[in-house]
GROMACS .gro file of C-alpha atoms in nm:
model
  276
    1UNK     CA    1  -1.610   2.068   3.441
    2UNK     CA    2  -1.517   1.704   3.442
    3UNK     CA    3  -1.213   1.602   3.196
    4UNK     CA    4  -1.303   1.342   2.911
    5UNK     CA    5  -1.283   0.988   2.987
    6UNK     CA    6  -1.022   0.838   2.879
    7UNK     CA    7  -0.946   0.552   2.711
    8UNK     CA    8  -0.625   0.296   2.831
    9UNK     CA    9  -0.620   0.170   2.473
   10UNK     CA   10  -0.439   0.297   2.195
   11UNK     CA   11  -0.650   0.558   2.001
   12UNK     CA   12  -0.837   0.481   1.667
   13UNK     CA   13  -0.714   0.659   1.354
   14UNK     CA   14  -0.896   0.723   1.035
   15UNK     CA   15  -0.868   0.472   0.730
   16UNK     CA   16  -0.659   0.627   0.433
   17UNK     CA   17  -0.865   0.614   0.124
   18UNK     CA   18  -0.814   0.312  -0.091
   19UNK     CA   19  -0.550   0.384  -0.372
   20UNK     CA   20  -0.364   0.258  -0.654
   21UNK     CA   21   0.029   0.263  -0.711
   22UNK     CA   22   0.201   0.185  -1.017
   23UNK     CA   23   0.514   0.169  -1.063
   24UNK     CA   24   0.798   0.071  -1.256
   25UNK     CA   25   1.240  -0.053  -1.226
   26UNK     CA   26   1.501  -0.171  -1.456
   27UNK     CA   27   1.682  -0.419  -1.372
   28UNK     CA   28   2.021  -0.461  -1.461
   29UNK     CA   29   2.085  -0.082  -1.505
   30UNK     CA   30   2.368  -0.068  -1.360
   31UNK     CA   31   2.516  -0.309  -1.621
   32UNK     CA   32   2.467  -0.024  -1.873
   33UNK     CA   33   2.734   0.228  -1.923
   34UNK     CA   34   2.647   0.572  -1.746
   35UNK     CA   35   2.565   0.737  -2.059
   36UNK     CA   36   2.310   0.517  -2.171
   37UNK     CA   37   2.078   0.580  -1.791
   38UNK     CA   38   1.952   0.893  -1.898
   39UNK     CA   39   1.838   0.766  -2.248
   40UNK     CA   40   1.699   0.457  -2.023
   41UNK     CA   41   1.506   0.640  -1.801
   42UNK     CA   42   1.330   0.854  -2.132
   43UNK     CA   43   1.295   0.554  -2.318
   44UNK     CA   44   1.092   0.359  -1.995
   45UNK     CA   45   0.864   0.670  -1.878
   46UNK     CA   46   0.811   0.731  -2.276
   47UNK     CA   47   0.665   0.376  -2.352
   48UNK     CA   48   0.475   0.349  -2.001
   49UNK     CA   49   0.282   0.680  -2.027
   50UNK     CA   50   0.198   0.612  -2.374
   51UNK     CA   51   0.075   0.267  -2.331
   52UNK     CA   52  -0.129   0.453  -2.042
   53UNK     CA   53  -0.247   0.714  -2.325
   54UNK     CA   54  -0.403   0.402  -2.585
   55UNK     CA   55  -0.538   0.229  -2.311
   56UNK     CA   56  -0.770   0.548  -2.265
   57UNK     CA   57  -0.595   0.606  -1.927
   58UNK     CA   58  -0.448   0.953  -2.020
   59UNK     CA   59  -0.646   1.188  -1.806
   60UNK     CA   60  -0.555   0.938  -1.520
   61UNK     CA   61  -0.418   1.150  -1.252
   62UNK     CA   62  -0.086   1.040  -1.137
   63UNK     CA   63  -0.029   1.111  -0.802
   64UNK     CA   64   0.298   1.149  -0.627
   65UNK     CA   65   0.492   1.041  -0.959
   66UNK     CA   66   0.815   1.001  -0.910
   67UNK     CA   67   1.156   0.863  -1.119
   68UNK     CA   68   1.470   0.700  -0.976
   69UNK     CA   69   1.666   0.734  -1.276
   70UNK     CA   70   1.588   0.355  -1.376
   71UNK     CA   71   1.207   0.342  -1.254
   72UNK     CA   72   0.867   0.557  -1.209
   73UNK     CA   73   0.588   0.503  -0.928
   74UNK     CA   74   0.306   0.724  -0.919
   75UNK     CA   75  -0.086   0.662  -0.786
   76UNK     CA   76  -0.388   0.634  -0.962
   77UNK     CA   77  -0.743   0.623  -0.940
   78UNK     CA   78  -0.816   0.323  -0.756
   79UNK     CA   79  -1.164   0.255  -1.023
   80UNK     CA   80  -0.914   0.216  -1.304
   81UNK     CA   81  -0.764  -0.069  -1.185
   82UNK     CA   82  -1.003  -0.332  -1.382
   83UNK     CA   83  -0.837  -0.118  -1.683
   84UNK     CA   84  -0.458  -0.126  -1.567
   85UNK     CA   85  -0.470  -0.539  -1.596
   86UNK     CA   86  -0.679  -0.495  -1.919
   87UNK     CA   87  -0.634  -0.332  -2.219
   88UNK     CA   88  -0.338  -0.119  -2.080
   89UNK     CA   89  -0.092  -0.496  -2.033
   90UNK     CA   90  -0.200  -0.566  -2.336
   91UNK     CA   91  -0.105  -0.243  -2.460
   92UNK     CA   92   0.186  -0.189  -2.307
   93UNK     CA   93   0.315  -0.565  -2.393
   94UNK     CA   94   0.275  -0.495  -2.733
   95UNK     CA   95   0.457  -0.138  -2.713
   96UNK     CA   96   0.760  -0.335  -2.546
   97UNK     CA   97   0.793  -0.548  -2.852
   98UNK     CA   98   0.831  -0.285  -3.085
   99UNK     CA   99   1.057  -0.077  -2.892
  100UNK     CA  100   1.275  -0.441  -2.876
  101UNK     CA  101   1.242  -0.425  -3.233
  102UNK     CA  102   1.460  -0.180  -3.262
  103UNK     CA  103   1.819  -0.050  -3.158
  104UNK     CA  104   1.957   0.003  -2.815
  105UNK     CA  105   1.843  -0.225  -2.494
  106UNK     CA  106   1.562  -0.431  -2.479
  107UNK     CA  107   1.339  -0.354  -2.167
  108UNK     CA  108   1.128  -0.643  -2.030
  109UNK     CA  109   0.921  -0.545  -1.766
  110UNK     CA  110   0.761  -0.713  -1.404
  111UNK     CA  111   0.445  -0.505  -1.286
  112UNK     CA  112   0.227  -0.583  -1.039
  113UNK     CA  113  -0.122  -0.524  -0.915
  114UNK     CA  114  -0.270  -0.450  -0.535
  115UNK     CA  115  -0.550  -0.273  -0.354
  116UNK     CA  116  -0.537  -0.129  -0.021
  117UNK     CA  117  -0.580   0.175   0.201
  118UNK     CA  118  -0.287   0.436   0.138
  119UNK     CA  119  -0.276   0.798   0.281
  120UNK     CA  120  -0.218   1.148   0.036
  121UNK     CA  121  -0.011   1.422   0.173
  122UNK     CA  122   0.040   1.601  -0.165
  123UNK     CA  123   0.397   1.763  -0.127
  124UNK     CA  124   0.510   1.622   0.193
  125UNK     CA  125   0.735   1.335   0.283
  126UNK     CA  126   0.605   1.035   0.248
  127UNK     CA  127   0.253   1.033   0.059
  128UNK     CA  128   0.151   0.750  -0.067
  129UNK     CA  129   0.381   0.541   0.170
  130UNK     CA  130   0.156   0.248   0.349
  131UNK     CA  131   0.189  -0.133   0.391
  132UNK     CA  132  -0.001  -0.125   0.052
  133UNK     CA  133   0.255   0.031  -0.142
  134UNK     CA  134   0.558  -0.223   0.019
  135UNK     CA  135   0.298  -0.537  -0.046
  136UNK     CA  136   0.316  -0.416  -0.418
  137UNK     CA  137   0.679  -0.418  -0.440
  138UNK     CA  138   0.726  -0.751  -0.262
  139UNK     CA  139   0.508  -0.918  -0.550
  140UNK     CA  140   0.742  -0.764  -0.799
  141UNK     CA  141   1.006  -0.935  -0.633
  142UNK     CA  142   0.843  -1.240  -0.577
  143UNK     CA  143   1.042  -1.531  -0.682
  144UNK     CA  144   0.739  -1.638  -0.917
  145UNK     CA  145   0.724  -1.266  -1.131
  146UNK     CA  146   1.103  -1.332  -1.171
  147UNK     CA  147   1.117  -1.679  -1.259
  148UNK     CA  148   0.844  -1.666  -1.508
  149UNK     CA  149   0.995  -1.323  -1.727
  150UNK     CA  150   1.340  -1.516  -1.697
  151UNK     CA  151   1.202  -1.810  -1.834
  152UNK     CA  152   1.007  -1.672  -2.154
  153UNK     CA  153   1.153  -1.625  -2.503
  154UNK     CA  154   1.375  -1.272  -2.412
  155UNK     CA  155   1.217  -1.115  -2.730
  156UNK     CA  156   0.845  -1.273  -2.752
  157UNK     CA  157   0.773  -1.242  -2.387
  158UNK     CA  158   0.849  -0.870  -2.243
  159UNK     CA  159   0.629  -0.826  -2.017
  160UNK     CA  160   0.503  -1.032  -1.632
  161UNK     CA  161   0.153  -0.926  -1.505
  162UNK     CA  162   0.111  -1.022  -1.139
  163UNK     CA  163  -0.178  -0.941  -0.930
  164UNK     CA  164  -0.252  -0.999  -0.553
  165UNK     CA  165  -0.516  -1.217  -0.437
  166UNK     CA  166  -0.716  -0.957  -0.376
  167UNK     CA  167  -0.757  -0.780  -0.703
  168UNK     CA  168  -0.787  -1.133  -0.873
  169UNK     CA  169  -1.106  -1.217  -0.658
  170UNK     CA  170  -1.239  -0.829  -0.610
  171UNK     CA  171  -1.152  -0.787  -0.992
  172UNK     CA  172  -1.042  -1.063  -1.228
  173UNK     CA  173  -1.365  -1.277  -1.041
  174UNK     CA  174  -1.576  -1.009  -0.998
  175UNK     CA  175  -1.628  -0.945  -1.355
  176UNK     CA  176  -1.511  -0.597  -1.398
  177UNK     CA  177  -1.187  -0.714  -1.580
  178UNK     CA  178  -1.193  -0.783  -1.948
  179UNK     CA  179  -0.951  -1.073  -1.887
  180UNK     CA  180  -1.125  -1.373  -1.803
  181UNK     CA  181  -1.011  -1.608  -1.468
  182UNK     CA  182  -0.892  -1.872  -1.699
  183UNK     CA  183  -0.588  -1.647  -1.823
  184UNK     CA  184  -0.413  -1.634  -1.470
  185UNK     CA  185  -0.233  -1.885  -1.350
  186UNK     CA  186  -0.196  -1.925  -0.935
  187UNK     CA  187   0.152  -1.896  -0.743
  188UNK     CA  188   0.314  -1.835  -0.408
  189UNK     CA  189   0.480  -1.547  -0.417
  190UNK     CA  190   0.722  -1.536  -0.185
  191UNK     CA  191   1.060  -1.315  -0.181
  192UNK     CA  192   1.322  -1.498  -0.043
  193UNK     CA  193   1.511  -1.339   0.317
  194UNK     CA  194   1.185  -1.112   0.329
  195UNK     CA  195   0.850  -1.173   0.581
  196UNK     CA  196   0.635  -1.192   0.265
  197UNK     CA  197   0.450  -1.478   0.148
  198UNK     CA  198   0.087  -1.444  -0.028
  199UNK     CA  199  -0.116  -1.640  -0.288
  200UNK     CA  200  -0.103  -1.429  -0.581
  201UNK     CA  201  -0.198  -1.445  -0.987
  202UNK     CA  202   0.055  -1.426  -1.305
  203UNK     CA  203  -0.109  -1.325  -1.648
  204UNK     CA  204   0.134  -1.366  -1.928
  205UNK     CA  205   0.036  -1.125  -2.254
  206UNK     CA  206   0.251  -1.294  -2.486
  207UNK     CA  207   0.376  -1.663  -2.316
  208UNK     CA  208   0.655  -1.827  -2.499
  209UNK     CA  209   0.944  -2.072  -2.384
  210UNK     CA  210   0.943  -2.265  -2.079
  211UNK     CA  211   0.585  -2.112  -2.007
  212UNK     CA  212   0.432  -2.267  -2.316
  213UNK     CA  213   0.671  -2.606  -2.329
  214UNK     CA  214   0.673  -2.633  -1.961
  215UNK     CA  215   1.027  -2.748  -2.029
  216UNK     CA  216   1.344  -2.829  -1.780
  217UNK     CA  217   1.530  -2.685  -2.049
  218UNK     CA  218   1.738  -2.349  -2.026
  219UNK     CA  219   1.752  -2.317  -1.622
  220UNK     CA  220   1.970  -2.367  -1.363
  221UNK     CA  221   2.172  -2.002  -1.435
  222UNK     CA  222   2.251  -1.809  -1.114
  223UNK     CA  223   1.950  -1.523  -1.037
  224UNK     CA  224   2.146  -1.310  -0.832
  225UNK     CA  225   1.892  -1.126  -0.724
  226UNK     CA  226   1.659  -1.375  -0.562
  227UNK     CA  227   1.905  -1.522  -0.321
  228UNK     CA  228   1.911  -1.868  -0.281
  229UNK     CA  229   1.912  -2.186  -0.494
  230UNK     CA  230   1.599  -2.351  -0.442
  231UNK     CA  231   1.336  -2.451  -0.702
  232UNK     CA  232   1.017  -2.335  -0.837
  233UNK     CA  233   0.831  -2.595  -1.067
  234UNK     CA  234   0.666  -2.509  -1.392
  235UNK     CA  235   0.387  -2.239  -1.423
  236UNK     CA  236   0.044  -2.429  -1.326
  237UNK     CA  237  -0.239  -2.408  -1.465
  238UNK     CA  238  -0.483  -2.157  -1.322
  239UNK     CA  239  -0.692  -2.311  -1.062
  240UNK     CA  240  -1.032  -2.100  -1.041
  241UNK     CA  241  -1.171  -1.934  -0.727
  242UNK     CA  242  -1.508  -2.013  -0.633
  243UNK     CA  243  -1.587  -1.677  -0.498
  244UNK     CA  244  -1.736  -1.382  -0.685
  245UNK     CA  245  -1.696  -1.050  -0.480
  246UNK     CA  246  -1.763  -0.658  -0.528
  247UNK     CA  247  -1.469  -0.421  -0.679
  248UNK     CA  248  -1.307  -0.204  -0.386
  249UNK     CA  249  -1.212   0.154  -0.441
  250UNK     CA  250  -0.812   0.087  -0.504
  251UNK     CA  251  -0.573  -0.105  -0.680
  252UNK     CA  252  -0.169  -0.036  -0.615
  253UNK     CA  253   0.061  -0.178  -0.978
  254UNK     CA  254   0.405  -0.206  -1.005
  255UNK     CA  255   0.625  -0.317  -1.234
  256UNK     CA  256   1.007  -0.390  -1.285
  257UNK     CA  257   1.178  -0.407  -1.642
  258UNK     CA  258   1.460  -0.643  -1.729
  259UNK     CA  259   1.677  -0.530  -1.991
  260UNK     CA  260   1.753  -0.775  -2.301
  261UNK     CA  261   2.035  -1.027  -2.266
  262UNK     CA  262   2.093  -0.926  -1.893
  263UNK     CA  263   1.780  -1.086  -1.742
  264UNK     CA  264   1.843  -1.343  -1.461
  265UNK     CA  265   1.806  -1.762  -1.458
  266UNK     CA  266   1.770  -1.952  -1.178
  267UNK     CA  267   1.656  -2.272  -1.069
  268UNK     CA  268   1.257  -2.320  -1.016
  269UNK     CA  269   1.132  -2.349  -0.665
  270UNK     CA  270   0.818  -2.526  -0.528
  271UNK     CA  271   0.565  -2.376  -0.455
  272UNK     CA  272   0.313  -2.470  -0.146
  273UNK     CA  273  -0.036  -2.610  -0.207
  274UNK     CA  274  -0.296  -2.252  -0.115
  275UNK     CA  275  -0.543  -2.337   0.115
  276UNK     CA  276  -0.883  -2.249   0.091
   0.00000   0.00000   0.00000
């Protein structure tokens, strides 16, 4: 019997199903003395999964959750992402203020928003690892989600909502998201000594500082961990797509806290025109 043809390119694989990731990081931590981590750690994965549980998100399944000590990631149904930007920021932003309210440090937090194919191997290493998952964590880093926490009021402003360009046109534009277009503002997110530079979208629960005043005033402190000491100009207004497209099946969030007096300043950088 004749062997199979075969093929001199590559072989095709199957996609992985579209999925969301959320996740969360301190910043600063280790600025803490050891014996306040632990009490950290509670305090973080306490006010996330209850902000999860009044947004109605509490039968969410979390898939491959996991804590660092200073952070949480986990995946989650990739249809709930229209509610993860909206009521659940909202929600959360206003659980971070009270929790500032109080005693002990003040977590401020950087989460962001992306959709894309990502596999599930339930108990083996690496499920949920993709491009997907690494996209997600290079907006959090972005120089914009940074410079735009660092530059609010430290106790009106705790928490930084960016979302790819993806999940603002699929989502935000698309009309399954509460949160009107108007509300997010455009930026290049770029993380400096990285290959990553994308459009992406900033929503702001609570803006205050710079990002209302649009001010020069109260920059030019070192942000150690953006590397480098170039500029980013003043949040811009929003410019609207023109595009209305379907929801996908995924969404990927993470998001990154900065803990009260020790969150970072740094000079604004400038940001390139988007193209159409």
């Amino acid at each position: 019997m004749p062997e199979p043809l075969r093929s001199p390119m590559p072989e095709s694989h199957p996609l992985p199903p579209f999925l969301g990731l959320l996740a969360v990081d301190v910043k600063d931590s280790t600025r803490l003395p050891s014996r306040e981590h632990a009490r950290l750690s509670r305090s973080l994965t306490e006010i996330v999964h209850r902000g999860l549980e009044l947004a109605g998100l509490k039968e969410m399944p979390r898939e491959f959750e996991s804590h660092s000590g200073d952070g949480l990631a986990f995946g989650f149904d990739p249809s709930r992402v229209p509610y993860v930007i909206s009521p659940f920021a909202d929600v959360l932003n206003t659980l971070l203020q009270e929790h500032n309210a109080g005693p002990g440090p003040h977590l401020r937090l950087r989460m962001s928003l992306h959709i894309g194919p990502v596999p599930r191997s339930p108990g083996l290493p690496g499920d949920g690892n993709a491009a997907p998952r690494s996209e997600t964590h290079r907006l959090l880093d972005s120089v914009p989600a940074r410079e735009w926490l660092a530059r609010a009021d430290a106790d009106a402003t705790p928490l930084v909502l960016i979302v790819s360009d993806t999940v603002y046109r699929r989502v935000v534009l698309g009309g399954y998201c509460a949160l009107p277009a108007a509300r997010f503002a455009e930026v290049h997110a770029e993380v400096v000594g990285k290959n990553f530079a994308q459009p992406a979208w900033i929503y702001v629960p609570s803006p205050s500082g710079d990002l209302l005043t649009r001010s020069d005033a109260g920059r030019g402190a070192d942000h150690g961990e953006t590397a480098g000491n170039t500029a980013e100009p003043a949040p811009a207004s929003p410019r609207q797509g023109g595009t209305r497209m379907q929801f996908v099946e995924s969404g990927v969030a993470v998001m990154d806290c900065s803990m009260g007096d020790f969150h970072h300043h740094t000079e604004p950088r400038p940001s390139p025109d988007r193209r159409s």
